[in-house]
Amino acid sequence: MDYPTFPADCRSMLCRFLTPEVFDALRGVQTSNGFTLEQAIRSGVENPDSSIGVYAGDGESYILYAALFDPIIEAYHGFHPSDTHRSDLDPGRLNAPNPDPEGEFILSTRIRVGRNVAGFPLGPAITREQRDEIETRVAAGLETLTDDLAGRYYPLTGMSPETQRALIEDHFLFKEGDRFLESAGLNRDWPSGRGLYHNHDKTFLVWVNEEDQMRIISMQPGGDIAAVFRRLVRAVRAIESRVPFARSAHLGYLTSCPTNLGTAMRASVHIALPKLAEDYERFEAICAKHHLQIRGIHGEHSESVGGVYDISNRRRLGVTEVEAAQEMVEGVVELIAEEKHLR
Ligand code: ARG
C-alpha cells in the first residue's frame, strides 16, 4: 500500500497525524493477530469526513502503532503518553442531586461503558468463530444475573424487522454499523454474533458485538444521574466477575476506537434546550467549557429534533468515571440555569 491521498479539505485526525514519515515507519508492521496499519486506517481513508479515522484490532495495535495512535489520543482526550489513567467507580464520590427535579428539561439519562473480552482480538480483527464464542460466553454470563439486573438475551439473528425497528426507535438497540464501522471491518458477518440483553424494566442493557464486544448501558427516564450511575456500577461489577475485561495499565479499558479508551464511559442526558439552542454559539461555548459533546437524539451522527439534544462527556481517558460523570452533571446544571434565564 502507498501513502494514502486525502482530499485538501480533510480535517480528520488521521490525515493530521499520518505523516509520510509515520506511514513509512509503520507500514509492513503487523500485530500477532495479523492486524496491519492498512486495516487500522482504512475507515479514515475511505471516509475522509471522519473526525478521527482509525480503529485498533487489538491491544497490541495501540503499542505497535503508537506513533499514530498516541498523538490522536492526546488530541482527543488531552492524555499525554507519560500520563497515567486511574479508575474510580465509587458512586459515593459522585455529587449528583437531580439537576431537574421538576422534570422540565431532562427527558432521560443514559450512561454506557464499552468493554471487550480479555484474550480476544477487538472487533476489527476478530474472526467469525471468535465473535460467536464471545456472544455465547457473554450471553451465558448475563443470563445468570439476578434481581433487577435479571433479564434475557435476544440474538439479532432471527429477530423480526418490526421488533428490531421498535427497539431502535426506543433507543434500546443498535442498528447495523454506518460506513465508518463498515470500513473498519466491524459489520463483517452481520448480524451473526450480535444481540441485545435487557432486564425486565429495560433500565439495564448490554449490546453484544457492536463496535465493542460489550456496551453496558444503564438508562431511565428523568434526571436522576446518581441512580443511573449506581446501577451501571453494579452491573459492570457483576459482569466483570463472569467475563474478564480487556484492560491496559496505561490506557485503561481497551476499545476499538481510541475515543473510547480509559473509562470507555459516555454519560449523557437527552435534554430540551429550545431557547438556548437559538443562540447556538453560546450553547456550544458552555458545552466546550465543561468538555461536553452535543449530539442529536438518534445516535452519533444525527440531528436535533425539537430543541432536544444528547449531551455527554467528551473525555474518557485520563479522567476517572466519577470525574467524567461529574463533568457532565456540572455542565447540565449550567445549561439548565441558562435555559431558565432565557425563557
Ligand atoms: N470513526 C468515526 C470518525 O472518525 C467515529 C469516531 C468516534 N465515534 C465512535 N463511535 N467511535 O468519525
Short mmCIF file of C-alpha atoms and ligand atoms in Angstrom, two decimals:
data_model
loop_
_atom_site.label_atom_id
_atom_site.label_comp_id
_atom_site.label_asym_id
_atom_site.label_seq_id
_atom_site.Cartn_x
_atom_site.Cartn_y
_atom_site.Cartn_z
CA MET A 1 0.00 0.00 0.00
CA ASP A 2 1.19 3.52 -0.85
CA TYR A 3 0.77 6.61 1.25
CA PRO A 4 -2.97 7.41 1.00
CA THR A 5 -4.18 10.57 -0.67
CA PHE A 6 -6.53 12.73 1.37
CA PRO A 7 -8.70 15.49 -0.09
CA ALA A 8 -7.40 19.01 0.53
CA ASP A 9 -10.26 19.83 2.92
CA CYS A 10 -9.73 16.69 5.05
CA ARG A 11 -9.88 17.54 8.77
CA SER A 12 -9.67 14.07 10.35
CA MET A 13 -7.10 13.26 12.99
CA LEU A 14 -5.84 10.55 10.64
CA CYS A 15 -4.82 13.00 7.93
CA ARG A 16 -3.43 15.35 10.57
CA PHE A 17 -1.15 12.77 12.17
CA LEU A 18 -0.40 10.20 9.48
CA THR A 19 2.64 11.93 8.03
CA PRO A 20 4.62 10.16 5.28
CA GLU A 21 7.33 9.52 7.92
CA VAL A 22 4.90 7.84 10.32
CA PHE A 23 3.42 5.87 7.43
CA ASP A 24 6.82 4.62 6.29
CA ALA A 25 7.83 3.64 9.81
CA LEU A 26 4.63 1.61 10.39
CA ARG A 27 3.83 0.06 7.01
CA GLY A 28 4.53 -3.62 6.93
CA VAL A 29 4.10 -3.93 10.71
CA GLN A 30 1.50 -6.46 11.92
CA THR A 31 0.18 -7.39 15.34
CA SER A 32 0.19 -11.04 16.41
CA ASN A 33 -3.44 -11.21 15.24
CA GLY A 34 -2.28 -10.14 11.78
CA PHE A 35 -3.78 -6.65 12.07
CA THR A 36 -2.00 -4.18 9.78
CA LEU A 37 -1.65 -0.40 9.59
CA GLU A 38 -3.68 -0.54 6.38
CA GLN A 39 -6.60 -2.02 8.33
CA ALA A 40 -6.20 0.46 11.19
CA ILE A 41 -6.54 3.44 8.85
CA ARG A 42 -8.99 2.06 6.29
CA SER A 43 -12.05 3.76 7.83
CA GLY A 44 -10.45 7.19 7.71
CA VAL A 45 -9.00 6.66 4.24
CA GLU A 46 -12.37 5.54 2.81
CA ASN A 47 -14.26 8.21 4.79
CA PRO A 48 -12.23 11.42 4.67
CA ASP A 49 -15.04 13.21 6.56
CA SER A 50 -14.20 11.12 9.67
CA SER A 51 -13.43 13.10 12.77
CA ILE A 52 -10.88 10.51 13.90
CA GLY A 53 -10.50 7.83 11.23
CA VAL A 54 -8.61 4.98 12.97
CA TYR A 55 -9.52 1.76 14.79
CA ALA A 56 -7.45 -0.79 16.72
CA GLY A 57 -7.63 -4.52 16.05
CA ASP A 58 -6.26 -5.49 19.45
CA GLY A 59 -4.46 -4.04 22.45
CA GLU A 60 -1.16 -4.56 20.65
CA SER A 61 -2.25 -2.10 17.91
CA TYR A 62 -2.07 0.73 20.45
CA ILE A 63 1.56 -0.20 21.18
CA LEU A 64 2.85 -1.07 17.70
CA TYR A 65 1.12 1.88 16.03
CA ALA A 66 1.73 4.31 18.89
CA ALA A 67 3.39 6.80 16.53
CA LEU A 68 -0.07 7.28 15.01
CA PHE A 69 -2.39 6.49 17.94
CA ASP A 70 -0.59 8.50 20.66
CA PRO A 71 -0.99 11.95 19.05
CA ILE A 72 -4.63 11.15 18.24
CA ILE A 73 -5.26 10.06 21.84
CA GLU A 74 -3.61 13.22 23.11
CA ALA A 75 -5.57 15.48 20.76
CA TYR A 76 -8.90 13.87 21.69
CA HIS A 77 -8.55 13.25 25.44
CA GLY A 78 -5.73 15.61 26.38
CA PHE A 79 -3.89 12.49 27.62
CA HIS A 80 -0.12 12.53 27.14
CA PRO A 81 1.77 9.20 26.66
CA SER A 82 3.51 9.75 30.02
CA ASP A 83 0.18 10.28 31.88
CA THR A 84 -1.43 7.51 33.89
CA HIS A 85 -5.08 6.58 33.83
CA ARG A 86 -6.99 5.91 37.05
CA SER A 87 -10.39 4.30 37.51
CA ASP A 88 -12.93 5.33 40.15
CA LEU A 89 -16.26 3.55 40.09
CA ASP A 90 -17.33 4.59 43.59
CA PRO A 91 -20.85 6.06 43.30
CA GLY A 92 -20.40 7.55 46.78
CA ARG A 93 -17.97 10.05 45.32
CA LEU A 94 -20.33 11.35 42.64
CA ASN A 95 -22.18 14.50 43.67
CA ALA A 96 -25.28 14.42 41.50
CA PRO A 97 -28.56 15.56 43.03
CA ASN A 98 -31.15 15.59 40.20
CA PRO A 99 -30.45 18.84 38.28
CA ASP A 100 -34.08 18.89 37.11
CA PRO A 101 -36.34 17.62 39.92
CA GLU A 102 -39.46 19.13 38.28
CA GLY A 103 -38.76 17.17 35.10
CA GLU A 104 -38.94 20.19 32.82
CA PHE A 105 -35.76 19.69 30.77
CA ILE A 106 -34.16 16.26 31.12
CA LEU A 107 -36.09 13.58 29.27
CA SER A 108 -33.78 10.71 30.13
CA THR A 109 -30.34 9.80 31.42
CA ARG A 110 -28.10 7.12 29.94
CA ILE A 111 -24.60 6.06 30.95
CA ARG A 112 -22.73 3.42 29.00
CA VAL A 113 -19.30 1.86 29.14
CA GLY A 114 -17.59 -0.10 26.40
CA ARG A 115 -15.90 -3.38 27.31
CA ASN A 116 -14.10 -6.09 25.37
CA VAL A 117 -13.22 -9.61 26.42
CA ALA A 118 -9.66 -10.27 27.62
CA GLY A 119 -7.72 -12.67 25.42
CA PHE A 120 -9.58 -11.95 22.16
CA PRO A 121 -8.84 -9.50 19.34
CA LEU A 122 -11.06 -6.42 19.18
CA GLY A 123 -13.93 -6.30 16.68
CA PRO A 124 -11.96 -5.06 13.64
CA ALA A 125 -9.63 -8.09 13.78
CA ILE A 126 -11.91 -10.77 15.19
CA THR A 127 -12.89 -13.91 13.28
CA ARG A 128 -16.47 -15.05 12.94
CA GLU A 129 -15.81 -18.05 15.21
CA GLN A 130 -14.25 -15.86 17.91
CA ARG A 131 -17.13 -13.38 17.71
CA ASP A 132 -19.67 -16.18 18.05
CA GLU A 133 -17.75 -17.60 21.00
CA ILE A 134 -17.83 -14.22 22.72
CA GLU A 135 -21.57 -13.99 22.13
CA THR A 136 -22.07 -17.40 23.71
CA ARG A 137 -19.91 -16.59 26.74
CA VAL A 138 -21.33 -13.12 27.32
CA ALA A 139 -24.95 -14.21 26.87
CA ALA A 140 -24.45 -17.16 29.25
CA GLY A 141 -22.90 -14.85 31.86
CA LEU A 142 -25.64 -12.27 31.52
CA GLU A 143 -28.39 -14.83 31.90
CA THR A 144 -27.14 -15.64 35.42
CA LEU A 145 -27.65 -12.04 36.63
CA THR A 146 -30.21 -11.66 39.38
CA ASP A 147 -32.63 -9.20 40.99
CA ASP A 148 -33.22 -6.01 38.98
CA LEU A 149 -30.44 -6.96 36.55
CA ALA A 150 -32.14 -10.22 35.59
CA GLY A 151 -33.36 -10.39 32.01
CA ARG A 152 -32.89 -12.13 28.69
CA TYR A 153 -30.54 -12.15 25.72
CA TYR A 154 -32.08 -11.56 22.29
CA PRO A 155 -29.85 -12.53 19.34
CA LEU A 156 -30.28 -10.34 16.28
CA THR A 157 -30.30 -13.39 14.06
CA GLY A 158 -33.93 -14.32 13.67
CA MET A 159 -35.32 -11.13 15.24
CA SER A 160 -38.22 -9.77 13.19
CA PRO A 161 -37.63 -6.45 11.41
CA GLU A 162 -40.60 -4.91 13.28
CA THR A 163 -39.16 -5.84 16.68
CA GLN A 164 -35.80 -4.51 15.60
CA ARG A 165 -37.25 -1.21 14.42
CA ALA A 166 -39.25 -0.70 17.61
CA LEU A 167 -36.22 -1.41 19.81
CA ILE A 168 -34.05 1.03 17.82
CA GLU A 169 -36.70 3.76 17.96
CA ASP A 170 -36.86 3.41 21.76
CA HIS A 171 -33.05 3.69 21.94
CA PHE A 172 -32.66 0.14 23.22
CA LEU A 173 -30.99 -1.47 20.22
CA PHE A 174 -28.21 -0.52 17.84
CA LYS A 175 -28.54 -0.55 14.06
CA GLU A 176 -26.15 -2.09 11.59
CA GLY A 177 -22.94 -0.08 11.64
CA ASP A 178 -22.57 3.02 9.48
CA ARG A 179 -19.95 3.45 6.73
CA PHE A 180 -17.27 4.26 9.35
CA LEU A 181 -17.79 0.91 11.07
CA GLU A 182 -18.25 -0.84 7.72
CA SER A 183 -14.80 0.27 6.53
CA ALA A 184 -13.32 -0.68 9.90
CA GLY A 185 -14.48 -4.28 9.36
CA LEU A 186 -16.97 -4.06 12.20
CA ASN A 187 -20.00 -5.08 10.11
CA ARG A 188 -18.49 -8.35 8.92
CA ASP A 189 -20.86 -11.35 9.12
CA TRP A 190 -23.69 -9.06 10.26
CA PRO A 191 -25.97 -9.91 12.08
CA SER A 192 -24.29 -13.12 13.23
CA GLY A 193 -22.98 -12.94 16.81
CA ARG A 194 -24.80 -9.70 17.58
CA GLY A 195 -27.58 -9.22 20.07
CA LEU A 196 -29.11 -7.38 22.94
CA TYR A 197 -29.63 -8.21 26.60
CA HIS A 198 -32.06 -6.25 28.71
CA ASN A 199 -33.54 -6.50 32.16
CA HIS A 200 -37.29 -6.58 32.63
CA ASP A 201 -37.60 -2.81 33.12
CA LYS A 202 -35.26 -2.02 30.19
CA THR A 203 -33.16 0.12 32.53
CA PHE A 204 -30.11 -2.10 32.09
CA LEU A 205 -28.97 -3.26 28.65
CA VAL A 206 -25.96 -4.84 27.03
CA TRP A 207 -25.23 -4.60 23.33
CA VAL A 208 -23.18 -7.57 22.21
CA ASN A 209 -20.62 -7.36 19.38
CA GLU A 210 -21.41 -3.91 18.09
CA GLU A 211 -18.43 -1.50 17.88
CA ASP A 212 -17.18 -3.10 21.07
CA GLN A 213 -17.94 -6.61 22.28
CA MET A 214 -19.99 -5.18 25.13
CA ARG A 215 -21.68 -1.86 25.57
CA ILE A 216 -23.03 -1.95 29.11
CA ILE A 217 -25.84 0.57 29.46
CA SER A 218 -27.84 1.95 32.37
CA MET A 219 -30.72 4.25 31.47
CA GLN A 220 -34.02 5.58 32.75
CA PRO A 221 -36.41 8.48 32.21
CA GLY A 222 -35.65 11.74 34.05
CA GLY A 223 -32.53 13.26 35.56
CA ASP A 224 -31.57 11.01 38.47
CA ILE A 225 -27.99 10.67 37.22
CA ALA A 226 -26.76 9.21 40.52
CA ALA A 227 -29.24 6.33 40.33
CA VAL A 228 -28.24 5.58 36.74
CA PHE A 229 -24.55 5.58 37.71
CA ARG A 230 -25.15 3.32 40.73
CA ARG A 231 -26.97 0.75 38.58
CA LEU A 232 -24.25 0.91 35.93
CA VAL A 233 -21.53 0.23 38.51
CA ARG A 234 -23.42 -2.73 39.98
CA ALA A 235 -23.93 -4.17 36.50
CA VAL A 236 -20.29 -3.66 35.47
CA ARG A 237 -19.05 -5.38 38.62
CA ALA A 238 -21.46 -8.28 38.19
CA ILE A 239 -20.46 -8.80 34.55
CA GLU A 240 -16.75 -8.47 35.33
CA SER A 241 -16.99 -11.40 37.74
CA ARG A 242 -18.35 -13.53 34.88
CA VAL A 243 -16.39 -12.25 31.85
CA PRO A 244 -12.84 -10.83 32.20
CA PHE A 245 -12.42 -7.40 30.55
CA ALA A 246 -9.54 -6.38 28.25
CA ARG A 247 -7.56 -3.69 30.02
CA SER A 248 -4.17 -2.00 29.94
CA ALA A 249 -2.45 -0.28 32.86
CA HIS A 250 -1.67 2.68 30.65
CA LEU A 251 -4.85 3.08 28.56
CA GLY A 252 -7.50 1.65 30.88
CA TYR A 253 -10.27 -0.40 29.24
CA LEU A 254 -9.33 -1.24 25.67
CA THR A 255 -11.81 -0.34 22.94
CA SER A 256 -11.72 -0.49 19.16
CA CYS A 257 -11.98 3.31 18.77
CA PRO A 258 -9.36 5.44 20.53
CA THR A 259 -12.05 7.94 21.60
CA ASN A 260 -13.45 5.33 23.98
CA LEU A 261 -10.29 4.26 25.82
CA GLY A 262 -9.83 4.67 29.56
CA THR A 263 -13.19 4.74 31.29
CA ALA A 264 -14.87 3.87 27.97
CA MET A 265 -17.74 5.78 29.54
CA ARG A 266 -20.23 8.13 27.94
CA ALA A 267 -22.61 9.71 30.46
CA SER A 268 -25.44 11.51 28.69
CA VAL A 269 -28.81 13.15 29.06
CA HIS A 270 -31.47 13.90 26.49
CA ILE A 271 -32.33 17.45 27.33
CA ALA A 272 -34.72 20.08 25.89
CA LEU A 273 -32.98 23.43 25.46
CA PRO A 274 -35.07 25.18 22.78
CA LYS A 275 -34.23 28.75 23.86
CA LEU A 276 -30.51 28.23 24.36
CA ALA A 277 -30.31 26.41 21.02
CA GLU A 278 -31.40 29.63 19.29
CA ASP A 279 -28.08 31.09 20.44
CA TYR A 280 -26.09 28.10 19.26
CA GLU A 281 -22.70 29.71 19.79
CA ARG A 282 -23.45 30.34 23.43
CA PHE A 283 -24.77 26.77 23.78
CA GLU A 284 -21.56 25.42 22.25
CA ALA A 285 -19.39 27.63 24.45
CA ILE A 286 -21.00 26.35 27.67
CA CYS A 287 -20.58 22.76 26.47
CA ALA A 288 -16.95 23.36 25.49
CA LYS A 289 -16.20 24.83 28.90
CA HIS A 290 -17.40 21.62 30.55
CA HIS A 291 -15.82 19.33 27.91
CA LEU A 292 -19.23 18.20 26.72
CA GLN A 293 -20.22 16.90 23.31
CA ILE A 294 -23.50 17.81 21.60
CA ARG A 295 -25.27 15.16 19.54
CA GLY A 296 -28.74 14.68 18.05
CA ILE A 297 -31.05 12.24 19.77
CA HIS A 298 -30.97 9.43 17.24
CA GLY A 299 -27.36 8.43 17.57
CA GLU A 300 -23.95 9.75 16.89
CA HIS A 301 -24.33 11.48 13.53
CA SER A 302 -27.97 12.57 13.94
CA GLU A 303 -29.62 15.99 14.15
CA SER A 304 -31.55 17.55 16.99
CA VAL A 305 -35.34 17.19 16.95
CA GLY A 306 -37.45 19.91 18.57
CA GLY A 307 -34.60 21.51 20.53
CA VAL A 308 -33.77 18.22 22.26
CA TYR A 309 -30.08 17.32 22.41
CA ASP A 310 -27.92 14.48 23.63
CA ILE A 311 -25.26 15.99 25.90
CA SER A 312 -22.35 13.89 27.15
CA ASN A 313 -18.81 13.97 28.47
CA ARG A 314 -16.24 14.08 25.67
CA ARG A 315 -13.13 12.95 27.58
CA ARG A 316 -12.94 9.33 28.68
CA LEU A 317 -9.21 8.70 29.22
CA GLY A 318 -7.16 10.42 31.93
CA VAL A 319 -10.31 11.16 33.92
CA THR A 320 -11.97 8.70 36.29
CA GLU A 321 -15.54 7.50 35.78
CA VAL A 322 -16.66 9.69 38.69
CA GLU A 323 -14.89 12.73 37.23
CA ALA A 324 -16.33 12.15 33.75
CA ALA A 325 -19.87 11.87 35.15
CA GLN A 326 -19.29 14.89 37.42
CA GLU A 327 -18.21 16.94 34.41
CA MET A 328 -21.49 16.08 32.69
CA VAL A 329 -23.56 16.89 35.79
CA GLU A 330 -21.98 20.30 36.22
CA GLY A 331 -22.39 21.20 32.56
CA VAL A 332 -26.05 20.17 32.63
CA VAL A 333 -26.67 22.30 35.74
CA GLU A 334 -25.30 25.33 33.92
CA LEU A 335 -27.21 24.58 30.71
CA ILE A 336 -30.49 24.36 32.66
CA ALA A 337 -29.77 27.61 34.53
CA GLU A 338 -29.14 29.34 31.22
CA GLU A 339 -32.29 27.93 29.60
CA LYS A 340 -34.37 29.08 32.60
CA HIS A 341 -32.84 32.52 32.39
CA LEU A 342 -33.70 32.82 28.68
CA ARG A 343 -37.35 31.81 28.80
N1 ARG B 1 -14.59 6.67 13.13
C1 ARG B 1 -15.57 7.68 13.24
C2 ARG B 1 -14.95 9.01 12.91
O1 ARG B 1 -13.75 9.07 12.92
C3 ARG B 1 -16.22 7.72 14.63
C4 ARG B 1 -15.32 8.17 15.73
C5 ARG B 1 -15.92 8.25 17.13
N2 ARG B 1 -17.13 7.53 17.30
C6 ARG B 1 -17.21 6.26 17.60
N3 ARG B 1 -18.40 5.72 17.63
N4 ARG B 1 -16.19 5.54 17.89
O2 ARG B 1 -15.63 9.96 12.64
#
